[in-house]
XYZ file of C-alpha atoms in Angstrom:
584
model
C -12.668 -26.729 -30.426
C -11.530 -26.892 -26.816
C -10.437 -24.539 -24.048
C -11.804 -22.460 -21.359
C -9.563 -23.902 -18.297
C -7.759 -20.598 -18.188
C -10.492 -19.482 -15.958
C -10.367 -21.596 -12.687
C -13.776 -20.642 -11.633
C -15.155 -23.786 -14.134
C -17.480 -21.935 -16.359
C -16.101 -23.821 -19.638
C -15.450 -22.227 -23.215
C -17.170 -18.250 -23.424
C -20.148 -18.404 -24.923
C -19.134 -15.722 -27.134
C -14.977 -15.000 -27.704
C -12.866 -17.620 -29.600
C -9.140 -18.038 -30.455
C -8.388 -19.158 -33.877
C -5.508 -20.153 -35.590
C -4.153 -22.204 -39.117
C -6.761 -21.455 -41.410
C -5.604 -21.151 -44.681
C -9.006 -18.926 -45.773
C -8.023 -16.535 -43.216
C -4.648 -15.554 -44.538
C -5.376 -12.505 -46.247
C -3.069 -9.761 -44.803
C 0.679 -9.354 -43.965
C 2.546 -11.030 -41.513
C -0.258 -13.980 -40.946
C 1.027 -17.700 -42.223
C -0.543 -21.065 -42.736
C 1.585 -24.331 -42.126
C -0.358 -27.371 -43.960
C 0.723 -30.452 -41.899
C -0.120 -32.890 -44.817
C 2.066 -31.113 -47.314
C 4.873 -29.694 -45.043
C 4.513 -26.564 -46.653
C 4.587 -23.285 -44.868
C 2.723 -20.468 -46.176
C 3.609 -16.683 -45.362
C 2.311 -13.417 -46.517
C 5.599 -11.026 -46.318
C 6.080 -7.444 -45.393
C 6.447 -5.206 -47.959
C 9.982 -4.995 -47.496
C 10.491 -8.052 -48.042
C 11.225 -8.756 -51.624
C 12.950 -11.919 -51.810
C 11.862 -14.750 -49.484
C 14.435 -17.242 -50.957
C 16.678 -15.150 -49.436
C 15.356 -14.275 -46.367
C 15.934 -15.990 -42.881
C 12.898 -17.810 -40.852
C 13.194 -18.764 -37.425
C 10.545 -21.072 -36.213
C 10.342 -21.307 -31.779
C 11.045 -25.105 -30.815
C 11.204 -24.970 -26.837
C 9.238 -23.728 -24.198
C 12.016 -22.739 -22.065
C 15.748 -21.193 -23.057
C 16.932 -21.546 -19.411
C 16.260 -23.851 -16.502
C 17.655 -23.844 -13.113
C 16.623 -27.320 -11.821
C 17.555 -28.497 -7.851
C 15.951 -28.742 -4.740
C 16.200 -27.609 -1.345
C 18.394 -30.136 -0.519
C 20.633 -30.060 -3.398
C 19.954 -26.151 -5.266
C 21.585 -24.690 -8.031
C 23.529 -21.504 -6.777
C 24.992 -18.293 -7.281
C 24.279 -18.329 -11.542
C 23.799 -14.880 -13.063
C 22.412 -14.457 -16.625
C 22.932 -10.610 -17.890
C 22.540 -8.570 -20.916
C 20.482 -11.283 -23.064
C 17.759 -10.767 -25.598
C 15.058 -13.899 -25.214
C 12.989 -14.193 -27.397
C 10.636 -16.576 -29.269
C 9.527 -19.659 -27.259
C 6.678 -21.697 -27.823
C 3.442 -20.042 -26.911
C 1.694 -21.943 -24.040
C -1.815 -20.776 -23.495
C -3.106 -24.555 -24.061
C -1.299 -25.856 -20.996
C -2.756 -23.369 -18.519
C -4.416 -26.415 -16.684
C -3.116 -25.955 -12.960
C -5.661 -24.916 -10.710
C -3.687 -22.812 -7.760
C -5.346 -21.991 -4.549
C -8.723 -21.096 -5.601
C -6.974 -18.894 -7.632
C -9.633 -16.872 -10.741
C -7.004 -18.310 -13.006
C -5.151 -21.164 -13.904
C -1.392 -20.983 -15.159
C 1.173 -22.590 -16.865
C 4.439 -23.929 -14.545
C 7.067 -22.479 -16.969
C 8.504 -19.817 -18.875
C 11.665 -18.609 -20.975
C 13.745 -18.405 -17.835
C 12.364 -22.046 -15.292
C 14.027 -22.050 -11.446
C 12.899 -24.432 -9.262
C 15.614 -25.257 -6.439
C 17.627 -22.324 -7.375
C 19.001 -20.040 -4.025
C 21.418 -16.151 -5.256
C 20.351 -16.717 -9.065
C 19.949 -13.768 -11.372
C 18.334 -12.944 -14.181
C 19.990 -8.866 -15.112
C 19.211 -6.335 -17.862
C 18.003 -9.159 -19.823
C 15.133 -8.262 -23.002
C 12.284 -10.719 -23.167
C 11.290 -9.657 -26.734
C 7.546 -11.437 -27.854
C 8.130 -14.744 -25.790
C 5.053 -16.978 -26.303
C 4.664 -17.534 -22.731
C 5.641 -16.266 -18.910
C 8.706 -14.833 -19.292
C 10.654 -15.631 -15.640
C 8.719 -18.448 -13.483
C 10.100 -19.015 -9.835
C 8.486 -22.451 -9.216
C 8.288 -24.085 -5.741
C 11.689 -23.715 -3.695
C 13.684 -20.751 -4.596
C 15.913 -18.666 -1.977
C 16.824 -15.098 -2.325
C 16.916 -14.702 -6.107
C 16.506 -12.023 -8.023
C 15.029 -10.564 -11.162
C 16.488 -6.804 -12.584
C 16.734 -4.215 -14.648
C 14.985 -6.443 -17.226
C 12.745 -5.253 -20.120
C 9.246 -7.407 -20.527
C 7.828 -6.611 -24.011
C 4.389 -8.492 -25.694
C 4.716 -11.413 -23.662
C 2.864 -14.250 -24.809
C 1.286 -14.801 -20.713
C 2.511 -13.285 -17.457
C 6.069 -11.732 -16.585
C 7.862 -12.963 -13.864
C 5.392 -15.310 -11.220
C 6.441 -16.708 -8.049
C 4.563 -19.746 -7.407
C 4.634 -22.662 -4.767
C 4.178 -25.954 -4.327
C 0.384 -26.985 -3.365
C 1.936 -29.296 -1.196
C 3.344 -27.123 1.148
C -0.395 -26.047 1.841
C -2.355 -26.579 5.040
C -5.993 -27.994 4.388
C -5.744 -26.423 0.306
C -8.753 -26.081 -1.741
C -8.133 -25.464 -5.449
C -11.487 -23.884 -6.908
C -13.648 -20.771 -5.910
C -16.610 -22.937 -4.253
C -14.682 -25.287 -2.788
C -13.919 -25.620 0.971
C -12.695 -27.824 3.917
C -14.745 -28.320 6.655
C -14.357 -26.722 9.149
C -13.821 -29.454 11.581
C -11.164 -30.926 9.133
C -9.009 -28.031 9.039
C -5.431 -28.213 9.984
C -5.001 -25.435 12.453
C -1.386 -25.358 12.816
C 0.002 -21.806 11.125
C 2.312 -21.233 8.339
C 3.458 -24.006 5.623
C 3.936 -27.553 5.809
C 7.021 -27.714 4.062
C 9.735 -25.005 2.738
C 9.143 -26.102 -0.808
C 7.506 -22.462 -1.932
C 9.628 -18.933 -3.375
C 11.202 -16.809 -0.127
C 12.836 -13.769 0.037
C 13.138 -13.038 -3.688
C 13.195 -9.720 -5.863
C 11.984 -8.158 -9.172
C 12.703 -5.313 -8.957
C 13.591 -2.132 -11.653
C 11.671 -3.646 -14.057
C 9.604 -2.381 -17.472
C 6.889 -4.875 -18.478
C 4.082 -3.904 -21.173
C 1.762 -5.364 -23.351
C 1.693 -8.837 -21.500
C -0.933 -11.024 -22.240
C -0.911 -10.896 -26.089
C -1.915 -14.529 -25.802
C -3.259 -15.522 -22.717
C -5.749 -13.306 -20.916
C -4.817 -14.284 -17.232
C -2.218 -13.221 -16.357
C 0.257 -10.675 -14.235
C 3.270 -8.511 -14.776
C 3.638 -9.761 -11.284
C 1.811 -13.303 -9.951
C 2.210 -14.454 -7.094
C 1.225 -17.554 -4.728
C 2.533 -19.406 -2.178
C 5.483 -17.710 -1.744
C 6.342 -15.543 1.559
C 8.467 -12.161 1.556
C 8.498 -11.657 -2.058
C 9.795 -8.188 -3.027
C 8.278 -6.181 -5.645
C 9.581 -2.584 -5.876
C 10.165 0.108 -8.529
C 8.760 -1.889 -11.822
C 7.153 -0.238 -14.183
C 3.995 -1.998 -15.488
C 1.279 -1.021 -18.062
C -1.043 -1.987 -20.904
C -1.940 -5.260 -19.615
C -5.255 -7.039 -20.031
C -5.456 -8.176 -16.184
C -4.004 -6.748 -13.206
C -0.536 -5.493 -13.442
C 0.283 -6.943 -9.875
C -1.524 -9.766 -8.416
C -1.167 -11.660 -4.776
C -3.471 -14.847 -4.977
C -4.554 -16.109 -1.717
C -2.478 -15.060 2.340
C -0.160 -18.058 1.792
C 2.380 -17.009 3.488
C 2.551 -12.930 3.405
C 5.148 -10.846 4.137
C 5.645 -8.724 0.409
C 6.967 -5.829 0.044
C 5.182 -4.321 -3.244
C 6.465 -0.470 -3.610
C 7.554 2.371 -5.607
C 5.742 0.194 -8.494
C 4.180 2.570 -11.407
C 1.242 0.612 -12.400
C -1.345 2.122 -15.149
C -3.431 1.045 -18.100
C -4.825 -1.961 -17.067
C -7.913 -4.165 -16.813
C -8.082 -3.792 -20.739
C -9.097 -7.115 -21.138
C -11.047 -8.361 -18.022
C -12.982 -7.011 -15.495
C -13.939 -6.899 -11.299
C -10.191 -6.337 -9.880
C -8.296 -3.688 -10.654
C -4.447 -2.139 -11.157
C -3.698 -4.325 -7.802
C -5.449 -7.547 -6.954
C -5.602 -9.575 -4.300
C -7.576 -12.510 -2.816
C -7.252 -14.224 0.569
C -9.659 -17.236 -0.056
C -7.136 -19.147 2.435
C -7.900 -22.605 4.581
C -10.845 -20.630 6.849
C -12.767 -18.881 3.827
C -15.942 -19.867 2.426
C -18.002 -18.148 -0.406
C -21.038 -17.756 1.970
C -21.088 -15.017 4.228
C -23.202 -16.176 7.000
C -20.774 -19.109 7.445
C -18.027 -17.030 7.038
C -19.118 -14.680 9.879
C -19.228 -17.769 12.198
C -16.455 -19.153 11.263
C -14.624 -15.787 11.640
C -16.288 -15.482 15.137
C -15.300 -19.096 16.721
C -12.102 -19.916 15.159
C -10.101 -15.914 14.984
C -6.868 -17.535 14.574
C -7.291 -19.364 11.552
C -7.817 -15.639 9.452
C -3.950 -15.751 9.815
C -2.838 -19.352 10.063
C -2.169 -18.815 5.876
C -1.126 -14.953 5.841
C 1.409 -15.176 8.792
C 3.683 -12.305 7.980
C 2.050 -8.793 6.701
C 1.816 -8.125 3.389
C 2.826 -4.215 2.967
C 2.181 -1.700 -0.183
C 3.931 1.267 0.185
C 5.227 4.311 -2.267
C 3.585 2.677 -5.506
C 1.202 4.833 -8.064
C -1.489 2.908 -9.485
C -4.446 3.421 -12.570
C -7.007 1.519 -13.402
C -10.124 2.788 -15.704
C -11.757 -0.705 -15.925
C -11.799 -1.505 -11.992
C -10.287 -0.228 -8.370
C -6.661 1.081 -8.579
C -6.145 -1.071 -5.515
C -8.750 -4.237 -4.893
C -8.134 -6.468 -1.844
C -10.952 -9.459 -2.708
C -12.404 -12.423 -1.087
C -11.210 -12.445 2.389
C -7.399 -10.380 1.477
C -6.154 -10.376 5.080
C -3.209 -8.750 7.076
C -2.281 -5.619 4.886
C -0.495 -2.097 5.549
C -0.992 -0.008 3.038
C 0.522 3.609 3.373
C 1.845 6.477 0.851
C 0.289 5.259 -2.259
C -1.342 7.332 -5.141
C -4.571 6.119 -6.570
C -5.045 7.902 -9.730
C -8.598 7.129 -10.764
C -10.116 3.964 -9.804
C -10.060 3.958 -5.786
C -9.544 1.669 -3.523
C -12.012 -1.071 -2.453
C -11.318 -3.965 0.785
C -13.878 -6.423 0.418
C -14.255 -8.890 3.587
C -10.936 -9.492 5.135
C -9.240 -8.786 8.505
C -6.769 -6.466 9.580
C -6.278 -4.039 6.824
C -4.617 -0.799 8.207
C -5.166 2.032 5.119
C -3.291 5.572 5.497
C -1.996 8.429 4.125
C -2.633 7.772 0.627
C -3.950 9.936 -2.008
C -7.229 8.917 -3.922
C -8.062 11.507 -6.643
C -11.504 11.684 -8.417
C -12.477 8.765 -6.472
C -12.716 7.255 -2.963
C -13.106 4.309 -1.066
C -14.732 0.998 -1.515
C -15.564 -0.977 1.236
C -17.428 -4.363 0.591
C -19.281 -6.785 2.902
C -17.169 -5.855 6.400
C -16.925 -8.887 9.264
C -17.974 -7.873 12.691
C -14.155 -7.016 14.444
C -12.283 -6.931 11.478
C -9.470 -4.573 12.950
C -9.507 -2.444 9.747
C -8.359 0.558 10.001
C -8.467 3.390 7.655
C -6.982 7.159 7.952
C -4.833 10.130 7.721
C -6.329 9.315 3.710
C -7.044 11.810 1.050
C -10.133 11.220 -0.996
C -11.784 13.552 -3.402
C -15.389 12.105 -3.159
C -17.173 10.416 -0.583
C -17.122 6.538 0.637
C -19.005 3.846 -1.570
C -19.906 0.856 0.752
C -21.663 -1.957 -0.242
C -23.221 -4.497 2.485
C -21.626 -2.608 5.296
C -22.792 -3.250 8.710
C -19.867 -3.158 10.824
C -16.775 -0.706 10.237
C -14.271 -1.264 11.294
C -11.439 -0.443 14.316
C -11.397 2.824 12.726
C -12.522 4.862 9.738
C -11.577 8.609 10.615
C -8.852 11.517 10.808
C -9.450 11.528 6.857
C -9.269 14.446 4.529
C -12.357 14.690 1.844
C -12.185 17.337 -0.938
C -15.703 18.969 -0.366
C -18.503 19.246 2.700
C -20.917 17.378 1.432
C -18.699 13.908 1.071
C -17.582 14.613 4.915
C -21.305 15.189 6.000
C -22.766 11.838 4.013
C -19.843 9.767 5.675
C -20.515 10.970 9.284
C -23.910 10.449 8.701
C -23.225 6.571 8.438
C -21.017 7.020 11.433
C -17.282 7.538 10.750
C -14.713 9.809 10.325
C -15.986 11.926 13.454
C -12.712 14.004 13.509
C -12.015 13.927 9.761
C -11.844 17.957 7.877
C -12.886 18.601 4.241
C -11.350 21.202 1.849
C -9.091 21.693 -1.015
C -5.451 19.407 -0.037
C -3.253 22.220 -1.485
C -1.246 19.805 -3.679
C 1.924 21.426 -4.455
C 1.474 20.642 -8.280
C -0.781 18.229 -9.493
C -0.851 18.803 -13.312
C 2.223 16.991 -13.218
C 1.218 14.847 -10.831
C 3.310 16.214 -7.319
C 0.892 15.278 -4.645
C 2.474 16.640 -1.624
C 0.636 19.404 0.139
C 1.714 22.632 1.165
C 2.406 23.595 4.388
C -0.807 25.250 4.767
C -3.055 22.334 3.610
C -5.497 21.563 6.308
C -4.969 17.841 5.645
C -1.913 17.828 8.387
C -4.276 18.699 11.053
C -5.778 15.186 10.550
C -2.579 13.639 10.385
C -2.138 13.614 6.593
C 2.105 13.297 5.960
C 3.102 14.585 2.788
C 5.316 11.876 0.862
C 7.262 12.015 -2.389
C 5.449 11.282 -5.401
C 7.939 11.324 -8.366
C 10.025 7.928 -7.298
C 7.674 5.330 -8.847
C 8.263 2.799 -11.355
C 12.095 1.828 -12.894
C 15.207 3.550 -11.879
C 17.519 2.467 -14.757
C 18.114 5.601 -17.115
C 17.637 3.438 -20.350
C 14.485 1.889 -18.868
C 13.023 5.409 -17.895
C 13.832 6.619 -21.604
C 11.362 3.574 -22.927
C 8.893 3.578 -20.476
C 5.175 5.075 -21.014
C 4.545 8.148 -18.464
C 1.080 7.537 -16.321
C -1.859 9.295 -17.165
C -2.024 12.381 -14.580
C -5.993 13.209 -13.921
C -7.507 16.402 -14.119
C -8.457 17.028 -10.781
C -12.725 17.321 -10.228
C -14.419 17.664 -7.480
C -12.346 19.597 -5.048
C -14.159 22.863 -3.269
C -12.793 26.574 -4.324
C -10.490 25.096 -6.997
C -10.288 24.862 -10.886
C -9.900 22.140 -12.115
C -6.360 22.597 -12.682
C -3.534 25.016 -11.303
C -0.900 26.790 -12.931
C 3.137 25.634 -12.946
C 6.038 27.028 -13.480
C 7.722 25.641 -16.618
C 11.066 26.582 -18.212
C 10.354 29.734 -16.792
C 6.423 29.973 -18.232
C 3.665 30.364 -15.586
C 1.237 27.317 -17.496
C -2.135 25.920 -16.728
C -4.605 23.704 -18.574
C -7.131 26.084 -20.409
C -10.425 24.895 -18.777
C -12.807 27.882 -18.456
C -15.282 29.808 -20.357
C -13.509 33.161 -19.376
C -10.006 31.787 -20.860
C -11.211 30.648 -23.758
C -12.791 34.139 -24.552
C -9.772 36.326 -23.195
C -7.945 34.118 -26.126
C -9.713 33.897 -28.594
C -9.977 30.126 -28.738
C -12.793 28.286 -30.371
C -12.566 25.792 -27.568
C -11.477 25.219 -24.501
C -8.408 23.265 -24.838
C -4.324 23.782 -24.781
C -2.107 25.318 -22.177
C -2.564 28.474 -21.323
C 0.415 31.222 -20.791
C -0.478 33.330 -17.698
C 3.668 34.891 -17.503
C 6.890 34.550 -19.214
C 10.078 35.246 -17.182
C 13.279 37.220 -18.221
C 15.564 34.716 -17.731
C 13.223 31.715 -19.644
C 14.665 30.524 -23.364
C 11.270 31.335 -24.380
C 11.530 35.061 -23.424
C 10.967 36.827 -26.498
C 9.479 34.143 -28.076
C 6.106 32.932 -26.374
C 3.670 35.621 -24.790
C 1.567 35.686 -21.674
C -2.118 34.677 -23.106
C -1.267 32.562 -26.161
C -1.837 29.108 -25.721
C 0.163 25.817 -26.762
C -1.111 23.463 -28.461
C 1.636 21.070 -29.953
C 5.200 20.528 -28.766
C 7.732 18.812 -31.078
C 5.017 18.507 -33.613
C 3.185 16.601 -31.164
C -0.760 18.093 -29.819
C -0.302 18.808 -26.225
C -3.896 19.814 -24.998
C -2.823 19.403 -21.447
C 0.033 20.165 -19.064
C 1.224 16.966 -18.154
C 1.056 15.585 -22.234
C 3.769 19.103 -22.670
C 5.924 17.723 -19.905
C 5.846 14.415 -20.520
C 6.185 15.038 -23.995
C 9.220 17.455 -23.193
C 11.163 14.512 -21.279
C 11.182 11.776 -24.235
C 14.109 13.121 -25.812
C 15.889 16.125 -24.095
C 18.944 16.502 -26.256
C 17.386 18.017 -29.085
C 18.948 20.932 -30.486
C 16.367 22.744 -31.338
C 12.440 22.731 -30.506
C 8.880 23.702 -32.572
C 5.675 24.799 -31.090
C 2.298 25.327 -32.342
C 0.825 28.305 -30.476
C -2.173 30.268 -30.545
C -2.367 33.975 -30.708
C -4.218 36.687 -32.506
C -7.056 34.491 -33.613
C -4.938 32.270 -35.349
C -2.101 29.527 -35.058
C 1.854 30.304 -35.344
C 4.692 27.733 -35.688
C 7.484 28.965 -33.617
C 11.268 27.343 -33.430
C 13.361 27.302 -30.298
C 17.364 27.679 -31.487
C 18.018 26.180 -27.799
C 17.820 23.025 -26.194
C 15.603 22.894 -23.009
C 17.929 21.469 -20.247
């Protein structure tokens, strides 16, 4: 009975959850064994398809790592590529999470299926980590332009792919959340100590899911004490933490974009679908000292984060936290063109945080516990409810030219003093039931500098990795003035919209107020002659489709079928209906 050093913030075991594991009384359902050490004798309850276990082959995992790049900086391993593999079944390692990093919330394990550590031009391509029992790809202290793609992540025991320095390479390091150096003891000089950290690599295009089946601390993307990490075009979901997480400023410079980031937070709580913290050389956990320290010694907020960190073009979704969460002191951001899709975004403390032109639907944003002269900056935003600070008494360089969905969110924000030349209204997005958030050309959102962007390039770009991949949830948009909450599209030539209102549901006849209304059917559509304006949809390849974006996402699993059934409402009562066409 031991554990609890996952969590760095020293709390010990939970006083409630337990892991359990080898007890013969609990094997009592298929696919659970029992190995008795005295007797050597491994017990298994089988599948039902398997009839004969004298016949049948057992594997049993026997190393932690199937591939290790070992060198230095002085003498690296180059220019290896490892493509088109299937890795699976290490040894799970949720026992040795024992590192502390940089007063990190976690501690981690320095490994994983694929180790590099002195490695410069490595690749890891279109490889499948299939149920590893730990991190799948860990870039450990000095690595040099290497690069992670096109790779498929699946039920990973811990994180998938980390970048993580040497503590060495730190200036003045403190390893848990309440310590601190002095502030007289600091070492003042900027940047890192030595070049023994992860620079200038990649992961890029790709899918990562249900992460964390072990380990509860984890990433689909961890990283610390690295500088100029790219991150771009992943797609990352169903995850029990955050699906991309920067711990502590050491050293900056990321690029995280055209990530698609949803369905997260399952397991965990207070962060979100991004997280962040900056608890770097200056920071201390008590505000008043922090304010001081912020006020006589400015340069040390970015003596750690050196280059800016920027997080462009990604979508994120979080129903358990923030979509984006900058924590603790997160320092020296630009964050631009990025669609929140339900939890907002919240900066808490740091410095120089420039926020604008994103989209922030059925929520808003979050700021937490401001420093006087911060430099943050945030505009040119859409947000569909109004601002939810916390401890705010100073905002800011500038918190205006925003665009709020209704008056009365405008009105309570300039009442605290911002956003003096911000406008309020409905954005005009071009077609948000399936989840196009550019505005037309009449939105009044460009007057305050709003830029529409595109909104359908997230997550991975590989055809057989889009075919795989989960769609995000796309919201039903509330709180916006002079809309529904939904707007029609035009659909294989169908005129469609969520069926949402009282006077729908009567001019159909439906006992409730779900499916996808019909509003107009065009000549030249394959379902001319077939589906009527006024019946509703309710199930598309035998699948219920209550909404518009389940119909189209449902619609792009499998496009080459032949032929295609719908369920349909009409006449007070439900007709199956077949499609002799394929819908191209």
């Amino acid at each position: 009975m031991e554990g609890g050093y996952q969590n760095n913030r020293q709390m010990g075991m939970h006083d409630k959850y337990r892991f359990v594991e080898n007890i013969f009384e609990e094997l009592d359902t298929v696919g659970e064994w029992f190995y008795n050490k005295e007797e050597k004798l491994l017990y298994y309850y089988p599948e039902k398809s398997v009839t004969n276990l004298a016949a049948a082959k057992v594997e049993i995992p026997r190393l932690k790592h199937l591939f290790e790049f070992k060198g230095s900086e002085k003498n690296p391993v180059r220019n290896i590529n490892i493509e088109g593999l299937e890795l699976t079944h290490t040894l799970r390692t949720f026992m040795e999470t024992k590192e502390p990093l940089l007063r990190s919330d976690w501690t981690i394990y320095r490994g994983g299926a694929v180790l590099m550590e002195g490695a410069e031009s490595c690749q890891v391509n279109a490889c499948y980590f299939n149920h590893v029992g730990g991190n799948a790809v860990f870039l450990s202290n000095y690595n040099r332009n290497n690069k992670i793609s096109g790779c498929h992540i699946a039920y990973a025991g811990a994180s998938g792919v980390c970048f993580v320095g040497d503590p060495k390479a730190v200036r003045s390091p403190s390893f848990e959340y309440g310590q601190f150096v002095p502030v007289n003891d600091i070492d003042t000089a900027r940047g890192p100590k030595t070049n023994n950290y992860p620079a200038n690599c990649t992961v890029e295009n790709t899918l990562m899911y249900g992460l964390g089946q072990i380990e509860k601390q984890v990433a689909g993307v961890q990283i610390s004490m690295s500088m100029s990490i790219t991150a771009t075009h992943n797609t990352i979901y169903d995850v029990p933490r955050a699906g991309i997480n920067i711990s502590e400023g050491t050293w900056g410079g990321h690029e995280i974009s055209f990530n698609d980031v949803f369905n997260t937070v399952l397991e965990s709580g207070d962060h979100g679908a991004f997280n962040s913290w900056g608890r770097d050389r200056y920071w201390n956990p008590d505000v008043p000292v922090m304010n001081k320290i912020a006020k006589d010694q400015p340069n040390l907020i970015t003596a750690d984060v050196i280059k800016t960190i920027t997080m462009h073009d990604n979508r994120f979704h979080c129903e358990h936290g923030w979509d984006i969460d900058l924590d603790d002191g997160s320092s020296n951001y630009h964050i631009y063109n990025n669609v929140c899709l339900n939890g907002g975004l919240k900066l808490r403390e740091g410095f120089y945080r420039t926020v604008e032109n994103n989209v922030i639907l059925n929520n808003s944003f979050h700021p937490h516990v401001w420093f006087e002269n911060s430099g943050d900056i945030f505009r040119h935003n859409i947000v569909t409810r109004n601002y939810y600070p916390i401890g705010i008494k100073f905002w800011g360089k500038e918190i205006d030219y925003n665009f709020f969905a209704d008056q009365a969110s405008l009105e309570k924000s300039q009442k605290e003093g911002t956003d003096k030349h911000s406008a309020f209204g409905n954005p005009e997005f071009i077609n948000p039931s399936i989840g196009d958030y550019r505005v037309k050309s009449t939105s009044k959102a460009l007057a305050v500098g709003f830029k529409s962007f595109a909104t359908d390039k997230f997550g991975v770009t590989s055809p057989a990795l889009r075919k795989i991949a989960k769609k995000a949830p796309i919201p039903v948009l509330k709180g916006i003035e002079g809309v529904s909450q939904s707007q029609s599209i035009e659909w294989f030539g169908l005129q469609i919209k969520n069926l949402e209102t009282l006077g729908e549901r009567s001019a159909t006849g439906m006992p409730e107020e779900i499916g996808i209304l019909v509003l107009k059917v065009d000549a030249g559509s394959p379902f001319a002659g077939v589906v009527k304006a006024n019946d509703v949809i309710l199930s598309f390849k035998k699948k219920t489709t209550n909404k518009v974006a389940e119909l189209v996402a449902e619609q792009q699993k499998n496009k080459s079928d032949k032929t295609v059934e719908i369920t349909i409402f009409r006449n007070q009562s439900t007709q199956k209906i077949t499609l002799d066409k394929p819908l191209k």
